Amino acid sequence: MTKKKAHKPGSATIALNKRARHEYFIEEEFEAGLSLQGWEVKSLRAGKANISDSYILLREGEAYLFGSTFQPLSVASSHIVCDPTRSRKLLLKQRELDSLYGRVNREGYTVVALSMYWKNAWAKLKIGVARGKKEHDKRDDIKDREWKLDKARIMKNANR
């Protein structure tokens, strides 16, 4: 009997969208599968994905990842035309799609890609239903973050 490999925490992450949490209030998160071609999976395994400018389009009862870039590898198949910026279909349950449609159309939310990661052998995308931040909200977040750092520094030195 063979031992399973020890899984390193955080090593399953392919790409992060750090800007999304800075520019949006994330109300709800969903996990979606991706419909990918073979060369795209190879480039994901090599870590050549970028989802920083991507967002989710909802049309014809389906969700699509738009604006992401998967750089093709030089050793990828030569008989397939590789389009690095094509829109990729997201695999969601119908109930989740209905919830997304309702929030986007009625309440004016937007859907953004937060992170892409491996779950077993499947590439998954964490998407968030988000509401945009104003400039003063961003400043408040920065001020709170800096205060937490200062408070930790003060508490560390106060115990001496």
Short mmCIF file of C-alpha atoms in Angstrom, two decimals:
data_model
loop_
_atom_site.label_atom_id
_atom_site.label_comp_id
_atom_site.label_asym_id
_atom_site.label_seq_id
_atom_site.Cartn_x
_atom_site.Cartn_y
_atom_site.Cartn_z
CA MET A 1 0.00 0.00 0.00
CA THR A 2 1.43 3.39 -1.00
CA LYS A 3 1.36 6.45 1.15
CA LYS A 4 -0.46 9.54 -0.04
CA LYS A 5 1.69 12.57 -0.68
CA ALA A 6 1.54 15.23 2.00
CA HIS A 7 -0.39 18.22 0.70
CA LYS A 8 1.28 21.56 1.28
CA PRO A 9 -1.22 24.25 2.27
CA GLY A 10 -1.43 27.06 -0.28
CA SER A 11 0.32 25.10 -3.02
CA ALA A 12 -2.96 24.43 -4.83
CA THR A 13 -3.41 28.11 -5.72
CA ILE A 14 -2.90 28.89 -9.40
CA ALA A 15 -3.76 32.60 -9.57
CA LEU A 16 -5.10 35.30 -7.25
CA ASN A 17 -6.98 38.50 -7.95
CA LYS A 18 -5.76 40.71 -5.11
CA ARG A 19 -7.25 43.83 -6.65
CA ALA A 20 -10.80 42.46 -6.38
CA ARG A 21 -10.88 42.66 -2.57
CA HIS A 22 -9.44 46.19 -2.73
CA GLU A 23 -11.98 47.52 -5.22
CA TYR A 24 -15.12 45.61 -4.18
CA PHE A 25 -17.11 44.56 -1.12
CA ILE A 26 -17.49 40.79 -1.56
CA GLU A 27 -21.00 39.81 -0.44
CA GLU A 28 -21.10 36.11 -1.33
CA GLU A 29 -18.67 33.57 -2.77
CA PHE A 30 -19.24 30.60 -5.07
CA GLU A 31 -17.01 27.81 -6.32
CA ALA A 32 -17.23 27.15 -10.05
CA GLY A 33 -15.61 24.63 -12.33
CA LEU A 34 -13.97 25.65 -15.60
CA SER A 35 -14.49 24.19 -19.05
CA LEU A 36 -10.95 24.10 -20.42
CA GLN A 37 -9.05 22.81 -23.43
CA GLY A 38 -5.98 20.60 -23.11
CA TRP A 39 -3.39 23.28 -23.75
CA GLU A 40 -5.04 25.49 -21.10
CA VAL A 41 -4.68 22.80 -18.46
CA LYS A 42 -1.00 22.46 -19.33
CA SER A 43 -0.45 26.19 -18.98
CA LEU A 44 -2.32 26.19 -15.65
CA ARG A 45 -0.06 23.43 -14.36
CA ALA A 46 2.92 25.59 -15.38
CA GLY A 47 1.38 28.57 -13.52
CA LYS A 48 0.88 30.76 -16.60
CA ALA A 49 -2.60 32.10 -15.71
CA ASN A 50 -3.65 35.67 -14.95
CA ILE A 51 -7.13 36.57 -13.66
CA SER A 52 -6.40 40.06 -12.36
CA ASP A 53 -8.50 41.87 -14.99
CA SER A 54 -11.20 39.24 -15.33
CA TYR A 55 -14.90 39.30 -14.55
CA ILE A 56 -17.91 37.07 -15.08
CA LEU A 57 -20.42 37.59 -17.89
CA LEU A 58 -23.92 36.14 -17.54
CA ARG A 59 -25.62 35.49 -20.87
CA GLU A 60 -28.05 32.95 -22.32
CA GLY A 61 -28.48 31.19 -18.99
CA GLU A 62 -24.75 30.51 -18.57
CA ALA A 63 -21.75 32.14 -16.92
CA TYR A 64 -18.46 32.87 -18.70
CA LEU A 65 -15.05 33.96 -17.43
CA PHE A 66 -14.05 36.98 -19.50
CA GLY A 67 -10.74 38.86 -19.55
CA SER A 68 -8.50 36.16 -18.12
CA THR A 69 -5.25 35.25 -19.84
CA PHE A 70 -3.75 31.75 -20.05
CA GLN A 71 -0.38 31.95 -21.80
CA PRO A 72 0.15 28.97 -24.14
CA LEU A 73 3.30 26.96 -23.67
CA SER A 74 5.80 26.62 -26.49
CA VAL A 75 5.49 22.83 -26.26
CA ALA A 76 1.68 22.92 -26.61
CA SER A 77 0.00 21.16 -29.49
CA SER A 78 0.68 22.73 -32.88
CA HIS A 79 -2.54 21.61 -34.56
CA ILE A 80 -4.79 23.69 -32.26
CA VAL A 81 -5.03 27.47 -32.46
CA CYS A 82 -4.36 28.80 -28.96
CA ASP A 83 -6.39 31.89 -28.03
CA PRO A 84 -5.05 33.08 -24.64
CA THR A 85 -7.93 35.49 -23.95
CA ARG A 86 -10.97 33.46 -25.00
CA SER A 87 -14.02 33.45 -22.73
CA ARG A 88 -14.29 30.20 -20.79
CA LYS A 89 -17.55 28.64 -19.64
CA LEU A 90 -18.08 28.28 -15.89
CA LEU A 91 -19.71 25.18 -14.52
CA LEU A 92 -22.30 26.13 -11.89
CA LYS A 93 -25.50 24.58 -10.61
CA GLN A 94 -28.75 26.04 -11.91
CA ARG A 95 -29.71 27.33 -8.46
CA GLU A 96 -26.39 29.19 -8.20
CA LEU A 97 -26.83 30.65 -11.70
CA ASP A 98 -30.34 31.85 -10.80
CA SER A 99 -29.00 33.48 -7.65
CA LEU A 100 -26.26 35.25 -9.64
CA TYR A 101 -28.73 36.46 -12.27
CA GLY A 102 -31.05 37.83 -9.61
CA ARG A 103 -28.34 39.66 -7.71
CA VAL A 104 -26.79 41.16 -10.86
CA ASN A 105 -30.00 42.19 -12.63
CA ARG A 106 -32.19 43.31 -9.72
CA GLU A 107 -29.73 44.55 -7.13
CA GLY A 108 -26.96 45.89 -9.38
CA TYR A 109 -24.11 43.73 -8.15
CA THR A 110 -21.20 42.55 -10.28
CA VAL A 111 -19.50 39.15 -10.33
CA VAL A 112 -15.70 39.02 -10.17
CA ALA A 113 -13.13 36.22 -10.15
CA LEU A 114 -11.29 36.02 -6.81
CA SER A 115 -8.93 33.07 -7.13
CA MET A 116 -8.16 30.01 -9.21
CA TYR A 117 -6.95 26.81 -7.58
CA TRP A 118 -6.68 23.03 -7.92
CA LYS A 119 -9.19 20.85 -6.11
CA ASN A 120 -7.95 17.29 -6.56
CA ALA A 121 -7.45 17.10 -10.34
CA TRP A 122 -9.99 19.82 -11.21
CA ALA A 123 -9.33 23.51 -11.78
CA LYS A 124 -11.77 25.58 -9.74
CA LEU A 125 -12.53 29.29 -9.74
CA LYS A 126 -13.75 31.17 -6.68
CA ILE A 127 -16.12 33.91 -7.78
CA GLY A 128 -17.66 36.62 -5.67
CA VAL A 129 -20.83 38.66 -5.88
CA ALA A 130 -19.51 42.13 -5.26
CA ARG A 131 -20.50 45.75 -4.83
CA GLY A 132 -18.04 48.48 -5.83
CA LYS A 133 -16.20 50.54 -3.24
CA LYS A 134 -16.00 54.29 -3.28
CA GLU A 135 -12.66 56.06 -2.82
CA HIS A 136 -13.33 56.85 0.85
CA ASP A 137 -14.08 53.16 1.53
CA LYS A 138 -10.69 52.21 0.14
CA ARG A 139 -9.01 54.80 2.35
CA ASP A 140 -10.86 53.46 5.41
CA ASP A 141 -9.63 49.94 4.66
CA ILE A 142 -6.04 51.15 4.37
CA LYS A 143 -6.36 53.08 7.63
CA ASP A 144 -7.79 50.03 9.44
CA ARG A 145 -5.01 47.80 8.10
CA GLU A 146 -2.32 50.24 9.24
CA TRP A 147 -3.93 50.58 12.66
CA LYS A 148 -3.90 46.79 13.12
CA LEU A 149 -0.17 46.74 12.33
CA ASP A 150 0.53 49.62 14.73
CA LYS A 151 -1.59 48.03 17.46
CA ALA A 152 0.27 44.73 17.12
CA ARG A 153 3.60 46.58 17.29
CA ILE A 154 2.50 48.51 20.41
CA MET A 155 1.22 45.37 22.15
CA LYS A 156 4.45 43.53 21.37
CA ASN A 157 6.57 46.32 22.88
CA ALA A 158 4.22 46.88 25.84
CA ASN A 159 4.92 43.39 27.23
CA ARG A 160 8.66 44.12 27.60
#
